[in-house]
């Protein structure tokens, strides 16, 4: 979940004298790298910015203002949480009405749309956009998916019980043909449901990959 942990893993790998070319990073870091490399395919510019929490809050406040709504009634933190959950579930603004459970949730649609416009105007993505756009790219661009599957012949995902739906689609997309996917995890240790983790990713792994071996 952190660059610090990923860097520690990468440093240990370097000491194992394995062949060069091993990539070790977080999902977000990998997606940022690939989206810059294949920006045109994702309808992006390679120099896009990545907004941190403070930037996202400022963008959300601007979006709420454009909708002529009050931040007292629509707190930016709550709105960001709702948008983040939607993106983790691969839901775009145009699909949010069907995704929303009630009127209160549906009232977020114009805010979500305005927030995305603010990001686009500033040539920026938030952290969830990195996963969302990469997952859609792997699903929609067969030629690129084949190229990346050839580049990443073996994929290992740690703490798989805490991956969200977008991360699941990215891992599956990278291993769709060769199926050299190894995941480690324990469903009893899933603690990040509050931020989009989907425990079904690990519980249903054998359904997705019937040839999987359990160690």
Short mmCIF file of C-alpha atoms in Angstrom, two decimals:
data_model
loop_
_atom_site.label_atom_id
_atom_site.label_comp_id
_atom_site.label_asym_id
_atom_site.label_seq_id
_atom_site.Cartn_x
_atom_site.Cartn_y
_atom_site.Cartn_z
CA UNK A 1 0.00 0.00 0.00
CA UNK A 2 2.96 2.36 0.36
CA UNK A 3 5.93 3.28 -1.78
CA UNK A 4 8.14 2.71 1.28
CA UNK A 5 7.04 -0.94 1.53
CA UNK A 6 7.38 -1.45 -2.23
CA UNK A 7 10.88 0.06 -2.21
CA UNK A 8 11.86 -2.25 0.64
CA UNK A 9 10.66 -5.26 -1.36
CA UNK A 10 12.52 -4.03 -4.45
CA UNK A 11 15.73 -3.64 -2.45
CA UNK A 12 15.47 -7.21 -1.17
CA UNK A 13 14.85 -8.47 -4.71
CA UNK A 14 18.02 -6.73 -5.90
CA UNK A 15 20.00 -8.75 -3.34
CA UNK A 16 18.59 -12.03 -4.64
CA UNK A 17 20.64 -11.76 -7.84
CA UNK A 18 17.56 -12.41 -9.99
CA UNK A 19 17.61 -11.52 -13.66
CA UNK A 20 17.12 -7.82 -14.46
CA UNK A 21 13.75 -6.52 -15.51
CA UNK A 22 11.77 -7.36 -12.38
CA UNK A 23 9.20 -4.68 -11.58
CA UNK A 24 8.29 -4.18 -7.93
CA UNK A 25 5.93 -1.37 -7.00
CA UNK A 26 2.45 -0.47 -5.81
CA UNK A 27 -0.55 -0.76 -8.11
CA UNK A 28 -0.77 3.03 -8.28
CA UNK A 29 2.89 3.42 -9.17
CA UNK A 30 2.65 0.81 -11.92
CA UNK A 31 -0.46 2.44 -13.37
CA UNK A 32 1.10 5.91 -13.29
CA UNK A 33 4.13 4.60 -15.18
CA UNK A 34 2.06 2.77 -17.80
CA UNK A 35 -0.38 5.64 -18.30
CA UNK A 36 2.49 8.03 -18.98
CA UNK A 37 4.01 5.56 -21.43
CA UNK A 38 0.72 4.90 -23.22
CA UNK A 39 -0.93 8.26 -22.55
CA UNK A 40 -2.30 8.61 -26.07
CA UNK A 41 -4.17 5.33 -25.84
CA UNK A 42 -5.80 6.51 -22.59
CA UNK A 43 -6.65 9.93 -24.07
CA UNK A 44 -4.18 11.62 -21.73
CA UNK A 45 -1.07 13.74 -22.09
CA UNK A 46 2.15 12.19 -20.72
CA UNK A 47 2.77 15.17 -18.41
CA UNK A 48 -0.48 14.81 -16.45
CA UNK A 49 -0.33 15.72 -12.75
CA UNK A 50 -1.30 13.39 -9.92
CA UNK A 51 -3.30 15.17 -7.23
CA UNK A 52 -2.56 14.40 -3.61
CA UNK A 53 -5.16 14.63 -0.84
CA UNK A 54 -4.86 18.41 -0.48
CA UNK A 55 -5.17 18.92 -4.23
CA UNK A 56 -8.19 16.62 -4.38
CA UNK A 57 -9.89 18.51 -1.55
CA UNK A 58 -9.33 21.83 -3.32
CA UNK A 59 -10.69 20.39 -6.58
CA UNK A 60 -13.74 18.99 -4.80
CA UNK A 61 -14.48 22.32 -3.12
CA UNK A 62 -14.33 23.95 -6.54
CA UNK A 63 -16.67 21.30 -7.97
CA UNK A 64 -19.19 21.77 -5.15
CA UNK A 65 -19.08 25.53 -5.73
CA UNK A 66 -19.74 25.09 -9.45
CA UNK A 67 -22.84 23.09 -8.56
CA UNK A 68 -23.97 26.03 -6.38
CA UNK A 69 -24.07 23.77 -3.35
CA UNK A 70 -22.80 24.30 0.17
CA UNK A 71 -19.79 22.47 1.59
CA UNK A 72 -21.75 22.38 4.86
CA UNK A 73 -24.36 20.12 3.28
CA UNK A 74 -21.88 18.34 1.00
CA UNK A 75 -18.60 18.05 2.96
CA UNK A 76 -15.64 17.67 0.55
CA UNK A 77 -14.20 14.72 2.50
CA UNK A 78 -17.51 12.82 2.27
CA UNK A 79 -17.86 13.62 -1.42
CA UNK A 80 -14.31 12.45 -2.12
CA UNK A 81 -15.01 9.23 -0.23
CA UNK A 82 -18.13 8.57 -2.33
CA UNK A 83 -16.32 9.32 -5.59
CA UNK A 84 -13.37 7.16 -4.57
CA UNK A 85 -15.64 4.22 -3.82
CA UNK A 86 -17.35 4.61 -7.19
CA UNK A 87 -14.03 4.71 -9.05
CA UNK A 88 -12.76 1.65 -7.17
CA UNK A 89 -15.92 -0.11 -8.35
CA UNK A 90 -15.28 1.11 -11.93
CA UNK A 91 -18.30 3.43 -11.94
CA UNK A 92 -18.07 6.60 -14.05
CA UNK A 93 -20.35 9.65 -13.52
CA UNK A 94 -22.68 8.54 -16.33
CA UNK A 95 -23.20 5.19 -14.59
CA UNK A 96 -23.59 6.54 -11.08
CA UNK A 97 -27.39 6.81 -11.10
CA UNK A 98 -27.79 3.03 -11.43
CA UNK A 99 -25.00 2.54 -8.87
CA UNK A 100 -26.54 4.85 -6.25
CA UNK A 101 -28.72 3.23 -3.61
CA UNK A 102 -31.01 6.17 -2.84
CA UNK A 103 -31.83 9.79 -3.62
CA UNK A 104 -29.12 11.07 -1.31
CA UNK A 105 -26.48 9.10 -3.18
CA UNK A 106 -27.86 10.18 -6.57
CA UNK A 107 -27.51 13.82 -5.54
CA UNK A 108 -23.74 13.34 -5.78
CA UNK A 109 -23.88 12.83 -9.58
CA UNK A 110 -23.47 16.52 -10.57
CA UNK A 111 -20.67 16.91 -8.03
CA UNK A 112 -18.86 13.85 -9.41
CA UNK A 113 -19.25 15.23 -12.95
CA UNK A 114 -17.99 18.68 -11.93
CA UNK A 115 -15.06 17.17 -10.02
CA UNK A 116 -13.94 15.23 -13.10
CA UNK A 117 -14.18 18.40 -15.20
CA UNK A 118 -11.98 20.26 -12.72
CA UNK A 119 -9.39 17.49 -12.91
CA UNK A 120 -9.50 17.49 -16.72
CA UNK A 121 -9.09 21.26 -16.90
CA UNK A 122 -5.96 21.00 -14.76
CA UNK A 123 -4.61 18.00 -16.71
CA UNK A 124 -4.71 15.96 -13.52
CA UNK A 125 -5.72 12.55 -12.21
CA UNK A 126 -6.40 11.58 -8.63
CA UNK A 127 -5.07 8.32 -7.17
CA UNK A 128 -8.23 6.40 -8.00
CA UNK A 129 -8.14 7.59 -11.62
CA UNK A 130 -4.79 5.84 -12.04
CA UNK A 131 -6.42 2.47 -11.34
CA UNK A 132 -9.68 3.26 -13.12
CA UNK A 133 -8.09 4.39 -16.38
CA UNK A 134 -5.57 1.54 -16.46
CA UNK A 135 -8.27 -1.04 -15.81
CA UNK A 136 -10.42 0.35 -18.62
CA UNK A 137 -7.40 0.50 -20.93
CA UNK A 138 -6.58 -3.16 -20.33
CA UNK A 139 -10.19 -4.08 -20.97
CA UNK A 140 -10.68 -1.98 -24.10
CA UNK A 141 -7.29 -2.10 -25.86
CA UNK A 142 -6.59 -5.72 -26.86
CA UNK A 143 -3.33 -4.88 -28.65
CA UNK A 144 -1.91 -3.10 -25.62
CA UNK A 145 -3.16 -5.84 -23.30
CA UNK A 146 -1.28 -8.43 -25.38
CA UNK A 147 1.85 -6.29 -25.30
CA UNK A 148 1.73 -5.88 -21.52
CA UNK A 149 0.97 -9.55 -20.95
CA UNK A 150 4.10 -10.35 -22.93
CA UNK A 151 6.09 -7.80 -20.91
CA UNK A 152 4.82 -9.03 -17.54
CA UNK A 153 4.97 -12.80 -17.98
CA UNK A 154 4.71 -13.54 -14.26
CA UNK A 155 2.61 -11.47 -11.87
CA UNK A 156 2.68 -11.64 -8.08
CA UNK A 157 0.19 -9.65 -5.98
CA UNK A 158 0.71 -9.42 -2.24
CA UNK A 159 -2.12 -8.90 0.29
CA UNK A 160 -4.65 -9.85 -2.38
CA UNK A 161 -7.53 -9.89 0.11
CA UNK A 162 -7.27 -6.09 0.27
CA UNK A 163 -7.44 -5.37 -3.47
CA UNK A 164 -10.41 -3.49 -4.87
CA UNK A 165 -12.35 -4.22 -8.06
CA UNK A 166 -10.18 -1.99 -10.25
CA UNK A 167 -7.00 -3.67 -8.98
CA UNK A 168 -8.58 -7.06 -9.58
CA UNK A 169 -9.26 -6.13 -13.21
CA UNK A 170 -5.69 -4.90 -13.67
CA UNK A 171 -4.14 -8.10 -12.26
CA UNK A 172 -6.53 -10.24 -14.28
CA UNK A 173 -5.88 -8.21 -17.43
CA UNK A 174 -2.12 -8.68 -17.12
CA UNK A 175 -2.50 -12.45 -16.67
CA UNK A 176 -5.52 -13.18 -18.83
CA UNK A 177 -3.76 -15.38 -21.41
CA UNK A 178 -0.68 -16.84 -19.69
CA UNK A 179 -2.41 -17.17 -16.28
CA UNK A 180 0.95 -16.91 -14.51
CA UNK A 181 -0.68 -15.09 -11.62
CA UNK A 182 0.31 -15.77 -8.02
CA UNK A 183 -1.51 -14.01 -5.21
CA UNK A 184 -0.83 -14.15 -1.51
CA UNK A 185 -3.39 -13.31 1.10
CA UNK A 186 -5.69 -14.39 3.89
CA UNK A 187 -9.42 -13.59 3.80
CA UNK A 188 -9.43 -13.53 7.61
CA UNK A 189 -7.06 -10.55 7.50
CA UNK A 190 -9.10 -8.35 5.18
CA UNK A 191 -9.31 -5.02 6.99
CA UNK A 192 -9.67 -2.45 4.22
CA UNK A 193 -13.28 -2.88 3.16
CA UNK A 194 -13.88 0.70 4.27
CA UNK A 195 -11.67 1.91 1.44
CA UNK A 196 -12.92 -0.31 -1.33
CA UNK A 197 -11.22 -3.66 -0.73
CA UNK A 198 -13.32 -6.53 -2.07
CA UNK A 199 -12.80 -9.78 -0.18
CA UNK A 200 -14.51 -11.69 -3.01
CA UNK A 201 -11.37 -11.19 -5.10
CA UNK A 202 -9.56 -13.82 -3.03
CA UNK A 203 -12.59 -15.94 -2.12
CA UNK A 204 -13.47 -16.41 -5.79
CA UNK A 205 -9.92 -16.73 -7.13
CA UNK A 206 -10.37 -20.42 -7.92
CA UNK A 207 -13.50 -19.64 -9.94
CA UNK A 208 -11.58 -17.11 -12.03
CA UNK A 209 -8.58 -19.43 -12.39
CA UNK A 210 -9.79 -23.07 -12.16
CA UNK A 211 -6.25 -24.42 -12.62
CA UNK A 212 -4.97 -22.50 -9.59
CA UNK A 213 -2.89 -24.36 -7.01
CA UNK A 214 -3.33 -23.47 -3.35
CA UNK A 215 -0.27 -23.54 -1.11
#
